[in-house]
CSV table of C-alpha atoms in Angstrom, one decimal:
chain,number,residue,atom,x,y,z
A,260,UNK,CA,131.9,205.4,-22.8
A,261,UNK,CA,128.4,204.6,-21.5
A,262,UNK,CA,126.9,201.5,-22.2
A,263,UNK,CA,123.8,202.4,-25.2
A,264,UNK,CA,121.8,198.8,-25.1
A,265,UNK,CA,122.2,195.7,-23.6
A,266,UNK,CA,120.5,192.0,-24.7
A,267,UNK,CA,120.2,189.7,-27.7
A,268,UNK,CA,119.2,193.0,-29.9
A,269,UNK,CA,121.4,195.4,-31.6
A,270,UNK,CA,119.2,198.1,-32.8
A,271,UNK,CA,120.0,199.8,-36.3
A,272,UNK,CA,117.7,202.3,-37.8
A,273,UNK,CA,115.9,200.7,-40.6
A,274,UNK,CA,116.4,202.3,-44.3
A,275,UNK,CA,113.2,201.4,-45.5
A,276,UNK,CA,109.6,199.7,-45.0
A,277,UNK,CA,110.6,197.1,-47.5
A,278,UNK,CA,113.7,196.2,-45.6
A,279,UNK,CA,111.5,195.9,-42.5
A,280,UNK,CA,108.7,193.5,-44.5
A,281,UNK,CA,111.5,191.7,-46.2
A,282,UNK,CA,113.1,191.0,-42.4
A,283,UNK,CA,109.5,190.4,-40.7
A,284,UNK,CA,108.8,187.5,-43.6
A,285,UNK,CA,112.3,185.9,-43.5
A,286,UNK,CA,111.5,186.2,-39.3
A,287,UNK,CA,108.4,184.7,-39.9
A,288,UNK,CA,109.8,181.8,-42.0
A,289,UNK,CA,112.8,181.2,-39.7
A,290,UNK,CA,113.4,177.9,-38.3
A,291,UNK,CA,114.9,178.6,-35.6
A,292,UNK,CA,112.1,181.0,-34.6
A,293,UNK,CA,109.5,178.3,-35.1
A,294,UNK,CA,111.8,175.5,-33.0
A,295,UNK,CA,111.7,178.4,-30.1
A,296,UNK,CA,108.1,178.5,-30.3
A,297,UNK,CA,107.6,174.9,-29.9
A,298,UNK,CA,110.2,174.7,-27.5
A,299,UNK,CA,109.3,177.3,-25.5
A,300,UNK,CA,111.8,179.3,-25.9
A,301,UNK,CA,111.5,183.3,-26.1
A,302,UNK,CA,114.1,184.2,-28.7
A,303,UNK,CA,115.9,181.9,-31.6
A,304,UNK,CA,119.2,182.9,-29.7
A,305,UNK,CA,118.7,180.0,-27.2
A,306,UNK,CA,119.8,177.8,-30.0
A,307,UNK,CA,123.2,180.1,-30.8
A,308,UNK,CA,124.3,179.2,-26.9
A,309,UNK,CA,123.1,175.5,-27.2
A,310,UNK,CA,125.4,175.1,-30.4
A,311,UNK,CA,128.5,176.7,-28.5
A,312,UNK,CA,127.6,174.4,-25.7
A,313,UNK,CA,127.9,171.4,-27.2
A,314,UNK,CA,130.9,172.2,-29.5
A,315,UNK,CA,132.9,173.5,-26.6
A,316,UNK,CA,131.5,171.2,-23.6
A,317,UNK,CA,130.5,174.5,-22.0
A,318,UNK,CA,128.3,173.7,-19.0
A,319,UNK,CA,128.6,170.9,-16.3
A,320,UNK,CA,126.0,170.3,-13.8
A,321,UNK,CA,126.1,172.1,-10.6
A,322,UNK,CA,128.4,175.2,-12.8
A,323,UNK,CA,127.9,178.9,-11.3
A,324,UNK,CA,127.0,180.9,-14.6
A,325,UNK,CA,126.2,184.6,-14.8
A,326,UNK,CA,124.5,185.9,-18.5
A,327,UNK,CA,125.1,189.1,-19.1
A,328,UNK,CA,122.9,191.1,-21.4
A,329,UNK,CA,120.2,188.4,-20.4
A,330,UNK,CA,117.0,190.0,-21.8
A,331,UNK,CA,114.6,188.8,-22.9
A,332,UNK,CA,115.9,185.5,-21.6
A,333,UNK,CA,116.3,182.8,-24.3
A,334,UNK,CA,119.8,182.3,-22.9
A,335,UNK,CA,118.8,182.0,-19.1
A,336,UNK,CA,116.1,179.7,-20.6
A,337,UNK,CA,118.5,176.7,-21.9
A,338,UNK,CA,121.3,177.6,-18.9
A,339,UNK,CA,118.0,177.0,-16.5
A,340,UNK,CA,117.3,173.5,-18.4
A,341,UNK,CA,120.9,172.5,-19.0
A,342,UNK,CA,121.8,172.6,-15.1
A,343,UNK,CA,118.5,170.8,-14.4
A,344,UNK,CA,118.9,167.2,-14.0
A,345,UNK,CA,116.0,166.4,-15.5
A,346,UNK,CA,116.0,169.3,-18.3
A,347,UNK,CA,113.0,171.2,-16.5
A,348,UNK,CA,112.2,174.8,-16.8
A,349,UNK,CA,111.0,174.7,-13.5
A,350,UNK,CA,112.1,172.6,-10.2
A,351,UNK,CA,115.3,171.3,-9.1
A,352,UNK,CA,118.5,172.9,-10.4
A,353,UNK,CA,121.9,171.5,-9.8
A,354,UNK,CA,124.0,175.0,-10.4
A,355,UNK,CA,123.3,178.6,-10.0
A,356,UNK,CA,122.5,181.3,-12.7
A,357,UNK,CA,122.8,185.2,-12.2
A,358,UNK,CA,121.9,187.2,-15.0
A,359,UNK,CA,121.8,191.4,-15.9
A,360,UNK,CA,120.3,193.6,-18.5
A,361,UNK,CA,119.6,197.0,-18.8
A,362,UNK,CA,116.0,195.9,-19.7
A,363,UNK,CA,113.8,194.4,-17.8
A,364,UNK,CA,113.4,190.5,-18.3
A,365,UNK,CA,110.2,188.0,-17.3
A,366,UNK,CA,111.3,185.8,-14.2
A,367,UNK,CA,113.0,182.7,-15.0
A,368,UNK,CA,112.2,179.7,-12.3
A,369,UNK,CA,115.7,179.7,-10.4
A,370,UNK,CA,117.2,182.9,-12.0
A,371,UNK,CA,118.8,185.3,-10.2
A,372,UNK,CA,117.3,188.7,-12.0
A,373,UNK,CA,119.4,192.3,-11.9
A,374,UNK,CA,118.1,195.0,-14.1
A,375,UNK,CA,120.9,197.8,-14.7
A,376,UNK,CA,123.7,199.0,-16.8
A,377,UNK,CA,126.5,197.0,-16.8
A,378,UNK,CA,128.8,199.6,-17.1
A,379,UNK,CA,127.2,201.2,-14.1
A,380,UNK,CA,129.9,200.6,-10.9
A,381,UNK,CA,126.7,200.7,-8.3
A,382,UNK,CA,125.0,198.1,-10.7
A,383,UNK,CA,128.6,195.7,-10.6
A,384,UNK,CA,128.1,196.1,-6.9
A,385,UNK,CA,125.1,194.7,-7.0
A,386,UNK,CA,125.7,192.0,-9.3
A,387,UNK,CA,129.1,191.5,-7.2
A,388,UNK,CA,126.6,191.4,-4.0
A,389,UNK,CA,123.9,189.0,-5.4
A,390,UNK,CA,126.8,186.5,-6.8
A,391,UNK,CA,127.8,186.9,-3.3
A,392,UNK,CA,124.3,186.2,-1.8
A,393,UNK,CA,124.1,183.2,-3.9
A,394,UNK,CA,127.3,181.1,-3.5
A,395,UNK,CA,129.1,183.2,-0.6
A,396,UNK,CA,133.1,183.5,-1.7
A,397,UNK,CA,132.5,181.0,-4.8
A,398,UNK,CA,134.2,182.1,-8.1
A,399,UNK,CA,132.2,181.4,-11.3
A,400,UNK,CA,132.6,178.8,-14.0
A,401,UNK,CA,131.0,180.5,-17.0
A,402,UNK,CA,130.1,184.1,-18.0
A,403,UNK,CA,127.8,184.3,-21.4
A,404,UNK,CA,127.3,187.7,-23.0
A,405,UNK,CA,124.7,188.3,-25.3
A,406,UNK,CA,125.6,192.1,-24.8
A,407,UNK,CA,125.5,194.4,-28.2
A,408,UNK,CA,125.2,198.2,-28.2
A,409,UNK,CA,122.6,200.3,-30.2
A,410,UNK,CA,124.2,200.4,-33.2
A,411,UNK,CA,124.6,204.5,-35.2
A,412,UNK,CA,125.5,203.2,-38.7
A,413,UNK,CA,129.1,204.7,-37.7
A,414,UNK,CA,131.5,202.2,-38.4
A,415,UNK,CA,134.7,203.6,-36.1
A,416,UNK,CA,131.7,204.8,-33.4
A,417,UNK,CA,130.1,201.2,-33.8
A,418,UNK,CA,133.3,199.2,-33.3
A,419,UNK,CA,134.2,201.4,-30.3
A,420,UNK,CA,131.3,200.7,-28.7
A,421,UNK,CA,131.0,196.9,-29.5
A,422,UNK,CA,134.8,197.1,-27.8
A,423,UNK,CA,134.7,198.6,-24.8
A,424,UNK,CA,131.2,196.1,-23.8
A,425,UNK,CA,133.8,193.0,-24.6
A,426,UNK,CA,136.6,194.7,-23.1
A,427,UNK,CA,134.2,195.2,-19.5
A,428,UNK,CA,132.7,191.4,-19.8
A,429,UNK,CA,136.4,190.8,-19.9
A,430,UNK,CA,137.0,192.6,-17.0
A,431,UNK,CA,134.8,191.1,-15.2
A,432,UNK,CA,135.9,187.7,-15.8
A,433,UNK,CA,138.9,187.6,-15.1
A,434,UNK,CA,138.3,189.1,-11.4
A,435,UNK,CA,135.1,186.3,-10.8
A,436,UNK,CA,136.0,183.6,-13.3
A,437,UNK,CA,137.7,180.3,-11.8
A,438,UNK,CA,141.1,179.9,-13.2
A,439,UNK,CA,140.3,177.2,-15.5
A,440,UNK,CA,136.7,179.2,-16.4
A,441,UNK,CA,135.1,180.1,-19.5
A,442,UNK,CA,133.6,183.2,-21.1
A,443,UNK,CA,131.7,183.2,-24.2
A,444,UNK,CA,131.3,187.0,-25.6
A,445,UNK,CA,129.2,188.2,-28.9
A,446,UNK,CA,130.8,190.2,-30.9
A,447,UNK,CA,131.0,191.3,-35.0
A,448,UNK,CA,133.2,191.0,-37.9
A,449,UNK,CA,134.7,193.6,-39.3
A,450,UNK,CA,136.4,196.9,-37.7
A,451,UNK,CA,138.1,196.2,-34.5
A,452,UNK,CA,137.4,192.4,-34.7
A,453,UNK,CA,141.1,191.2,-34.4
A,454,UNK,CA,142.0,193.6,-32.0
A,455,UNK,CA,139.4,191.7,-29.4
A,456,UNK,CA,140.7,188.6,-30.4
A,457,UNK,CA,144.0,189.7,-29.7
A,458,UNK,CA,142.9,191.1,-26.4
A,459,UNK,CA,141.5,187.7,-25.7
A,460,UNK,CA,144.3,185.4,-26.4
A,461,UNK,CA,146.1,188.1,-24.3
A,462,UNK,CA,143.9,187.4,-21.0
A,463,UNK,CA,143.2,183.8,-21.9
A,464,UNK,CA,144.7,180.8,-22.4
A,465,UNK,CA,142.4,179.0,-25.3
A,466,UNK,CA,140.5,181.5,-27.2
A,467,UNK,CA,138.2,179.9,-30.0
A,468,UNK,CA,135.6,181.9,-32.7
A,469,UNK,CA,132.3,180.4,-33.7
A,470,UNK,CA,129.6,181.1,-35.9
A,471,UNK,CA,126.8,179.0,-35.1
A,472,UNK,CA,124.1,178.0,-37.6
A,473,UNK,CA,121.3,179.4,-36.4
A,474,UNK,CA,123.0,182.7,-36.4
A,475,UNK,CA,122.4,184.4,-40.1
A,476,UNK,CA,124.6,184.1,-42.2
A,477,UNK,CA,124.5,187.5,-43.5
A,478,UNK,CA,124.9,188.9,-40.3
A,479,UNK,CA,128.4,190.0,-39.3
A,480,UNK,CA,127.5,188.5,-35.8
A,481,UNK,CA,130.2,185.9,-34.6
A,482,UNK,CA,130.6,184.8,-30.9
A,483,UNK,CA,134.4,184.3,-29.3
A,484,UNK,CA,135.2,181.6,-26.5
A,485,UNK,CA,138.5,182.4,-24.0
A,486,UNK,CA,138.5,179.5,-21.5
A,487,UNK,CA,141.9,179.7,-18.9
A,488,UNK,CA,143.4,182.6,-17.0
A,489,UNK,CA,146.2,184.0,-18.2
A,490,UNK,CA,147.8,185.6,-14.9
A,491,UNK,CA,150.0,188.0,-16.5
A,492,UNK,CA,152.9,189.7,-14.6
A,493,UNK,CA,153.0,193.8,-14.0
């Protein structure tokens, strides 16, 4: 199944222009969206991965993390800042970030930058290559994904899709994760949801959900955290 959309979005086709006004006002109003502003921060999502981090004690300094579905960047943003030792965007930065989206993303000071599909095996080649480049033969700490398919209105199509991202950034993980690392995945309520949970607690040895408070409330979005290798026997 190919991958449709990568990045903080998840595009739905709108039902009306009043939906659309109603959104852009509540957008507007946002606090979250007027913190990023005067924070510097491209997206509200920076705030989503700041919450997780400190409820889960996610990032240490001098942690190799890799973002997948990076774009536009909020979450390289505060990685950037949390592994600088004086919370910079730019300067010194005790730890190494590698991040990927299909779309293109504005350079991050320190950020290691690959624009592709992650479910592209020449693109995971060069992501494996650039990790690679970076900290030759080091396994990572953390993966984030912000990852979230473009969304038909389908529910069985939708939660398919939504899957088999998670199920890849799982993938992933567990071949370039540390044995005691940590991946953080988006993901939705509703079909499929226990399935992936399942699936984590499989791979993983602590799996937690959260729904931080800056993500809507009214939005089915919910993030999962799997820290620990399982190594399971064949």
């Amino acid at each position: 199944m190919p991958c449709t959309q990568q990045g903080s979005g998840m595009k739905v086709k709108s039902q009306s222009k009043k939906i659309n006004k109603a959104w852009l006002n509540q957008h507007a109003n946002d606090p979250y969206v007027k913190m990023a502003k005067l924070d510097g921060y491209r997206a509200r999502a920076a705030y989503k991965l700041k919450e997780i981090d400190e409820t889960f004690n996610l990032l240490t300094p001098g942690d190799f993390v890799v973002d997948l579905g990076s774009t536009p960047g909020a979450w390289s943003q505060y990685l950037r800042r949390r592994l600088s030792p004086d919370g910079a965007a730019t300067g010194k930065l005790n730890g190494h970030i590698v991040a990927l989206d299909l779309l293109d993303m504005a350079p991050i000071d320190s950020v290691h930058f690959i624009k592709g599909d992650f479910c592209d095996e020449r693109v995971l080649a060069e992501l494996r290559t650039t990790m690679d480049e970076v900290q030759p033969g080091r396994l990572v700490d953390v993966v984030v994904s912000d990852m979230a398919p473009n969304l038909s209105g389908i529910e069985s199509s939708d939660a398919a899709r939504i899957a088999h991202l998670i199920e890849l950034a799982l993938e992933f993980s567990m071949a370039t994760l540390k044995p005691n690392g940590t991946l953080v995945v988006k993901l939705f309520n509703g079909s499929g949801y226990g399935q992936l949970v399942a699936l984590f607690k499989q791979h993983l040895v602590v799996v937690k959900p959260i729904k931080p408070k800056s993500s809507r409330m009214k939005s089915s979005e919910t993030f999962l955290l799997g820290r620990g290798l399982k190594r399971l026997s064949n």
